[in-house]
């Protein structure tokens, strides 16, 4: 049962003063409203009816909107004044710390940083690598091909005998400063017999007798260089210390298996060595003996350097042009013209 007294409905159709009555209801809403419940009509206070349906009164839609609260959060890409003040204070603090350091402390910090970087680079440097050569070629040591090459040689040493021993692979970098190289003799592959290879092409360790190719080199020297006599051994260290780079294209080999380390990455590395000499030095004499050495030296700038070519001193080809080539005396003549000290080929 509805306890509220029903309010009579107005007659259908507009009545005089209907518009004025409508706006009066908007501005000052009636104290009650009417709705149907089943077949009966009930009257409720207007506010209660609005609360029941969960909506605002019509009067609310025509009221001015309340002012919005100002956000304290920073705008995108910006910051509050407090944040700016904090950043400025931090910057001033860091600047104060830097200015508080003495010149000696700053220099010590610089040296420590440089030393740390050097130690980091040295971790990848192969054993026995000359310092001046390391400074110019260090970028190669971390390249994928060189990392793979070192891993390959390490695995080979676990399974087989590999020449030369690790500390002698880079003997050619220990003999002279990289900028003091005056002559380059290119070889192909290290000797693969016991106690022969020691990091200098064509050279063997004492007291191993000279191999056939080196014997032929000595024969040519005896006819080309005055007072040259056979040294009785095959160690060419005396030449290397004067600036003669004795460089094989491949720097390691498995015992008794010639060219077993061919195309594993050594050729790429020694190409970099030749390229550095070609681009950074002047007046170097390159002795290219045989087709292999001549291909490797094909990119050398002939206007910048001197090229001497002939066949390889191997017994198979020595008589086809190596004997009588006079490369050793010609080399000294070219060095003198460049204002460089000639090589004493007898100093073995």
Coordinates of C-alpha atoms in Angstrom, one line a residue:
X1 CA 0.0 0.0 0.0
X2 CA 1.3 3.4 -0.9
X3 CA 1.0 5.9 2.0
X4 CA 1.7 8.9 -0.2
X5 CA -1.2 11.0 -1.5
X6 CA -1.3 10.9 -5.3
X7 CA -0.9 14.2 -7.1
X8 CA -3.4 15.0 -9.8
X9 CA -1.9 15.0 -13.3
X10 CA -2.4 18.1 -15.5
X11 CA -4.8 17.8 -18.4
X12 CA -3.2 16.8 -21.8
X13 CA -2.1 19.5 -24.1
X14 CA -0.4 22.8 -23.4
X15 CA -2.1 25.2 -21.1
X16 CA -1.8 28.9 -20.8
X17 CA 1.4 29.9 -19.2
X18 CA 2.9 26.3 -19.7
X19 CA 6.3 27.6 -20.7
X20 CA 6.5 29.9 -17.7
X21 CA 5.4 27.1 -15.5
X22 CA 8.1 24.8 -17.0
X23 CA 10.9 27.2 -16.3
X24 CA 9.6 27.8 -12.8
X25 CA 9.9 24.1 -12.2
X26 CA 13.5 24.1 -13.5
X27 CA 14.6 27.1 -11.4
X28 CA 12.7 26.0 -8.3
X29 CA 11.9 22.3 -8.6
X30 CA 8.6 21.2 -7.0
X31 CA 8.7 19.6 -3.6
X32 CA 7.6 16.3 -4.9
X33 CA 7.3 14.2 -8.1
X34 CA 4.9 11.6 -9.3
X35 CA 5.5 8.1 -10.6
X36 CA 3.3 5.1 -11.3
X37 CA 3.5 1.9 -9.2
X38 CA 1.4 -0.8 -10.8
X39 CA -2.0 0.8 -11.5
X40 CA -1.6 3.4 -8.8
X41 CA 0.3 6.7 -8.9
X42 CA 2.5 7.8 -6.0
X43 CA 4.0 11.1 -5.0
X44 CA 7.5 11.3 -3.5
X45 CA 9.6 14.4 -2.5
X46 CA 11.6 15.5 -5.4
X47 CA 15.0 15.0 -3.7
X48 CA 14.1 11.5 -2.7
X49 CA 13.1 10.6 -6.2
X50 CA 16.4 11.9 -7.6
X51 CA 18.3 9.9 -5.0
X52 CA 16.4 6.7 -6.0
X53 CA 17.3 6.9 -9.6
X54 CA 21.0 7.9 -8.9
X55 CA 21.0 10.9 -11.1
X56 CA 21.5 14.6 -10.6
X57 CA 18.5 17.0 -10.6
X58 CA 17.7 19.0 -13.6
X59 CA 18.7 22.0 -11.7
X60 CA 22.3 20.7 -11.4
X61 CA 22.8 20.7 -15.2
X62 CA 22.2 24.5 -15.3
X63 CA 24.5 25.3 -12.4
X64 CA 28.0 26.7 -13.1
X65 CA 30.8 24.0 -13.0
X66 CA 32.9 24.0 -9.9
X67 CA 36.5 25.2 -10.4
X68 CA 39.0 22.4 -11.1
X69 CA 41.9 21.9 -8.7
X70 CA 45.3 22.8 -10.1
X71 CA 47.5 19.7 -10.4
X72 CA 50.9 19.8 -8.8
X73 CA 52.4 17.2 -11.1
X74 CA 54.9 18.4 -13.7
X75 CA 53.9 18.9 -17.3
X76 CA 55.1 16.4 -19.8
X77 CA 58.7 17.1 -20.7
X78 CA 59.1 19.6 -17.9
X79 CA 59.3 19.7 -14.1
X80 CA 58.3 21.6 -11.1
X81 CA 60.3 24.5 -9.7
X82 CA 61.3 22.3 -6.8
X83 CA 62.7 19.7 -9.3
X84 CA 64.6 22.4 -11.2
X85 CA 66.1 23.7 -7.9
X86 CA 67.2 20.2 -6.9
X87 CA 68.9 19.6 -10.3
X88 CA 70.7 22.9 -10.1
X89 CA 71.8 22.1 -6.6
X90 CA 73.1 18.7 -7.6
X91 CA 74.9 20.2 -10.6
X92 CA 76.5 22.9 -8.4
X93 CA 77.6 20.2 -6.0
X94 CA 79.2 18.1 -8.7
X95 CA 81.0 21.1 -10.2
X96 CA 82.2 22.0 -6.7
X97 CA 83.6 18.5 -6.3
X98 CA 85.5 18.7 -9.7
X99 CA 86.9 22.1 -8.9
X100 CA 87.9 20.9 -5.5
X101 CA 90.4 18.4 -7.1
X102 CA 93.9 19.5 -7.5
X103 CA 95.7 19.3 -10.8
X104 CA 97.8 16.4 -9.5
X105 CA 94.7 14.5 -8.6
X106 CA 93.1 15.1 -12.0
X107 CA 96.3 13.9 -13.7
X108 CA 96.4 10.8 -11.5
X109 CA 92.8 10.0 -12.4
X110 CA 93.6 10.4 -16.1
X111 CA 96.6 8.1 -15.8
X112 CA 94.7 5.5 -13.9
X113 CA 91.9 5.5 -16.5
X114 CA 94.5 5.1 -19.3
X115 CA 96.2 2.3 -17.4
X116 CA 92.9 0.5 -16.9
X117 CA 92.1 0.7 -20.6
X118 CA 95.5 -0.6 -21.5
X119 CA 95.2 -3.6 -19.2
X120 CA 91.8 -4.3 -20.7
X121 CA 93.3 -4.4 -24.2
X122 CA 96.3 -6.4 -23.1
X123 CA 94.1 -9.3 -22.1
X124 CA 93.5 -10.0 -25.8
X125 CA 97.1 -9.5 -26.9
X126 CA 98.9 -12.8 -27.9
X127 CA 102.0 -13.7 -25.9
X128 CA 105.3 -12.3 -27.2
X129 CA 103.8 -9.5 -29.3
X130 CA 106.1 -6.5 -29.6
X131 CA 104.9 -3.3 -27.9
X132 CA 105.2 -0.9 -30.9
X133 CA 103.4 -3.4 -33.1
X134 CA 100.7 -4.0 -30.5
X135 CA 99.9 -0.3 -30.4
X136 CA 99.3 -0.2 -34.2
X137 CA 97.6 -3.6 -34.6
X138 CA 95.6 -4.0 -31.4
X139 CA 92.3 -3.4 -33.1
X140 CA 92.7 -6.8 -34.9
X141 CA 92.9 -8.8 -31.7
X142 CA 89.2 -8.4 -30.8
X143 CA 87.9 -9.0 -34.3
X144 CA 85.9 -12.2 -34.8
X145 CA 88.3 -13.7 -37.3
X146 CA 91.3 -13.3 -35.0
X147 CA 89.4 -14.6 -32.0
X148 CA 88.5 -17.7 -34.0
X149 CA 92.0 -18.0 -35.3
X150 CA 93.5 -18.0 -31.7
X151 CA 90.9 -20.6 -30.6
X152 CA 91.8 -22.8 -33.6
X153 CA 95.5 -22.7 -32.8
X154 CA 94.9 -23.4 -29.1
X155 CA 92.8 -26.5 -30.0
X156 CA 95.5 -27.6 -32.5
X157 CA 98.1 -27.4 -29.8
X158 CA 96.0 -29.6 -27.5
X159 CA 95.9 -32.4 -30.1
X160 CA 99.1 -32.0 -32.2
X161 CA 102.6 -30.5 -32.1
X162 CA 102.4 -27.0 -33.6
X163 CA 105.4 -24.9 -34.7
X164 CA 106.6 -22.5 -33.7
X165 CA 106.0 -22.5 -29.9
X166 CA 103.5 -19.8 -28.7
X167 CA 106.2 -17.4 -27.4
X168 CA 107.9 -17.4 -30.8
X169 CA 105.0 -17.0 -33.2
X170 CA 105.4 -13.2 -33.2
X171 CA 109.2 -13.0 -33.0
X172 CA 109.1 -10.7 -36.0
X173 CA 107.5 -8.0 -33.8
X174 CA 110.2 -8.2 -31.2
X175 CA 113.2 -7.4 -33.3
X176 CA 112.6 -3.7 -34.1
X177 CA 110.1 -1.0 -33.8
X178 CA 107.3 -1.1 -36.4
X179 CA 108.3 2.3 -37.7
X180 CA 112.0 1.2 -38.2
X181 CA 111.2 -1.4 -40.8
X182 CA 113.2 -0.8 -43.9
X183 CA 113.0 -4.1 -45.8
X184 CA 110.3 -6.7 -46.0
X185 CA 110.9 -10.3 -47.2
X186 CA 107.6 -12.3 -47.5
X187 CA 107.5 -16.0 -47.0
X188 CA 104.6 -18.4 -47.1
X189 CA 104.6 -21.0 -44.4
X190 CA 106.8 -21.8 -41.3
X191 CA 109.1 -24.8 -41.4
X192 CA 107.3 -27.9 -40.1
X193 CA 110.3 -29.8 -38.7
X194 CA 111.5 -29.9 -35.0
X195 CA 113.4 -26.8 -33.8
X196 CA 113.3 -25.0 -37.1
X197 CA 110.6 -22.3 -37.1
X198 CA 111.0 -19.5 -34.6
X199 CA 108.9 -16.7 -36.1
X200 CA 111.2 -15.4 -38.9
X201 CA 110.6 -16.6 -42.4
X202 CA 113.5 -18.5 -44.0
X203 CA 115.3 -18.5 -40.6
X204 CA 115.9 -21.6 -38.4
X205 CA 117.2 -21.8 -34.8
X206 CA 120.8 -22.8 -34.0
X207 CA 122.2 -25.4 -34.4
X208 CA 119.7 -26.6 -37.0
X209 CA 121.5 -26.5 -40.4
X210 CA 120.1 -24.1 -43.0
X211 CA 117.3 -25.6 -45.2
X212 CA 117.8 -25.7 -49.0
X213 CA 116.1 -22.4 -49.7
X214 CA 118.2 -20.6 -47.2
X215 CA 121.4 -22.2 -48.5
X216 CA 120.5 -20.8 -52.0
X217 CA 120.0 -17.3 -50.4
X218 CA 123.5 -17.6 -48.9
X219 CA 124.9 -18.6 -52.3
X220 CA 123.3 -15.5 -53.9
X221 CA 124.7 -13.3 -51.1
X222 CA 128.2 -14.7 -51.6
X223 CA 128.2 -13.5 -55.2
X224 CA 126.3 -10.2 -54.6
X225 CA 127.7 -8.8 -51.3
X226 CA 131.4 -8.3 -51.0
X227 CA 133.1 -10.2 -48.2
X228 CA 130.0 -12.2 -47.4
X229 CA 130.8 -15.7 -46.0
X230 CA 128.5 -18.5 -45.0
X231 CA 127.7 -18.0 -41.3
X232 CA 127.6 -21.7 -40.5
X233 CA 124.0 -21.5 -39.2
X234 CA 120.5 -20.5 -40.4
X235 CA 119.5 -17.9 -37.7
X236 CA 118.6 -14.6 -39.5
X237 CA 118.0 -12.6 -36.2
X238 CA 120.9 -10.3 -37.2
X239 CA 119.0 -9.0 -40.2
X240 CA 115.7 -8.6 -38.3
X241 CA 117.3 -6.4 -35.7
X242 CA 118.4 -4.0 -38.5
X243 CA 114.9 -3.5 -39.7
X244 CA 114.4 -6.5 -42.1
X245 CA 110.9 -7.8 -41.5
X246 CA 111.0 -11.6 -42.2
X247 CA 107.2 -12.3 -42.4
X248 CA 105.4 -15.5 -43.3
X249 CA 101.9 -15.2 -44.6
X250 CA 100.8 -18.0 -42.3
X251 CA 102.4 -18.0 -38.8
X252 CA 101.8 -21.5 -37.5
X253 CA 101.8 -25.1 -38.8
X254 CA 101.1 -28.6 -37.6
X255 CA 104.3 -30.7 -37.3
X256 CA 105.2 -32.5 -40.6
X257 CA 102.1 -31.2 -42.4
X258 CA 103.0 -28.2 -44.6
X259 CA 100.2 -25.6 -45.1
X260 CA 98.1 -27.3 -42.5
X261 CA 97.1 -23.9 -41.0
X262 CA 96.4 -22.3 -44.4
X263 CA 93.2 -20.2 -44.7
X264 CA 92.4 -20.2 -41.0
X265 CA 92.8 -16.4 -40.6
X266 CA 96.6 -15.8 -40.6
X267 CA 96.6 -14.5 -44.2
X268 CA 94.0 -11.8 -43.2
X269 CA 96.1 -10.8 -40.3
X270 CA 99.4 -10.6 -42.2
X271 CA 97.6 -8.7 -45.0
X272 CA 96.8 -6.0 -42.3
X273 CA 100.5 -5.9 -41.3
X274 CA 101.6 -5.3 -44.9
X275 CA 98.8 -2.8 -45.4
X276 CA 99.9 -0.8 -42.3
X277 CA 103.5 -0.6 -43.6
X278 CA 102.3 0.3 -47.0
X279 CA 100.2 3.2 -45.7
X280 CA 102.3 4.5 -42.9
X281 CA 105.9 4.2 -44.0
X282 CA 107.9 5.5 -47.0
X283 CA 110.7 4.0 -49.1
X284 CA 110.4 0.4 -47.8
X285 CA 112.0 -2.2 -50.0
X286 CA 109.8 -5.2 -50.6
X287 CA 111.5 -8.4 -51.8
X288 CA 108.8 -10.6 -53.4
X289 CA 110.1 -14.0 -54.2
X290 CA 107.8 -16.3 -56.0
X291 CA 104.2 -16.1 -57.2
X292 CA 102.6 -16.4 -53.8
X293 CA 104.6 -13.4 -52.3
X294 CA 104.0 -11.4 -55.4
X295 CA 100.2 -11.8 -55.1
X296 CA 100.3 -10.9 -51.4
X297 CA 102.3 -7.7 -52.3
X298 CA 100.2 -6.8 -55.3
X299 CA 98.5 -3.9 -53.4
X300 CA 101.7 -2.2 -52.4
X301 CA 102.0 1.4 -53.6
X302 CA 104.9 1.3 -56.1
X303 CA 105.2 5.1 -56.1
X304 CA 105.7 5.1 -52.4
X305 CA 107.9 2.0 -51.9
X306 CA 110.4 -0.1 -53.9
X307 CA 109.5 -3.6 -55.3
X308 CA 112.1 -6.3 -56.2
X309 CA 110.6 -9.4 -57.7
X310 CA 112.0 -12.8 -58.8
X311 CA 111.4 -16.5 -58.4
X312 CA 111.4 -18.3 -55.1
X313 CA 114.9 -19.5 -53.9
X314 CA 113.6 -23.1 -53.7
X315 CA 115.7 -25.7 -55.5
X316 CA 112.8 -26.2 -57.9
X317 CA 113.0 -22.6 -59.2
X318 CA 116.2 -21.0 -58.1
X319 CA 117.9 -21.4 -61.4
X320 CA 115.1 -19.6 -63.2
X321 CA 116.1 -16.2 -62.0
X322 CA 116.9 -16.1 -58.3
X323 CA 120.6 -16.7 -58.9
X324 CA 122.0 -13.4 -60.2
X325 CA 119.1 -11.2 -59.2
X326 CA 121.4 -9.1 -56.9
X327 CA 118.5 -8.1 -54.7
X328 CA 120.6 -7.6 -51.6
X329 CA 123.0 -5.0 -53.2
X330 CA 120.0 -3.3 -55.0
X331 CA 118.2 -3.0 -51.7
X332 CA 121.2 -1.2 -50.1
X333 CA 121.4 1.2 -53.1
X334 CA 117.7 2.0 -52.7
X335 CA 118.0 2.6 -49.0
X336 CA 121.0 5.0 -49.5
X337 CA 119.0 7.0 -52.0
X338 CA 116.2 7.3 -49.5
X339 CA 118.7 8.5 -46.9
X340 CA 118.5 5.3 -44.8
X341 CA 121.3 3.2 -43.4
X342 CA 122.0 0.1 -45.6
X343 CA 121.7 -3.4 -44.2
X344 CA 124.8 -5.2 -43.2
X345 CA 123.9 -8.6 -44.7
X346 CA 127.1 -10.1 -43.2
X347 CA 126.0 -9.4 -39.6
X348 CA 124.7 -12.9 -38.7

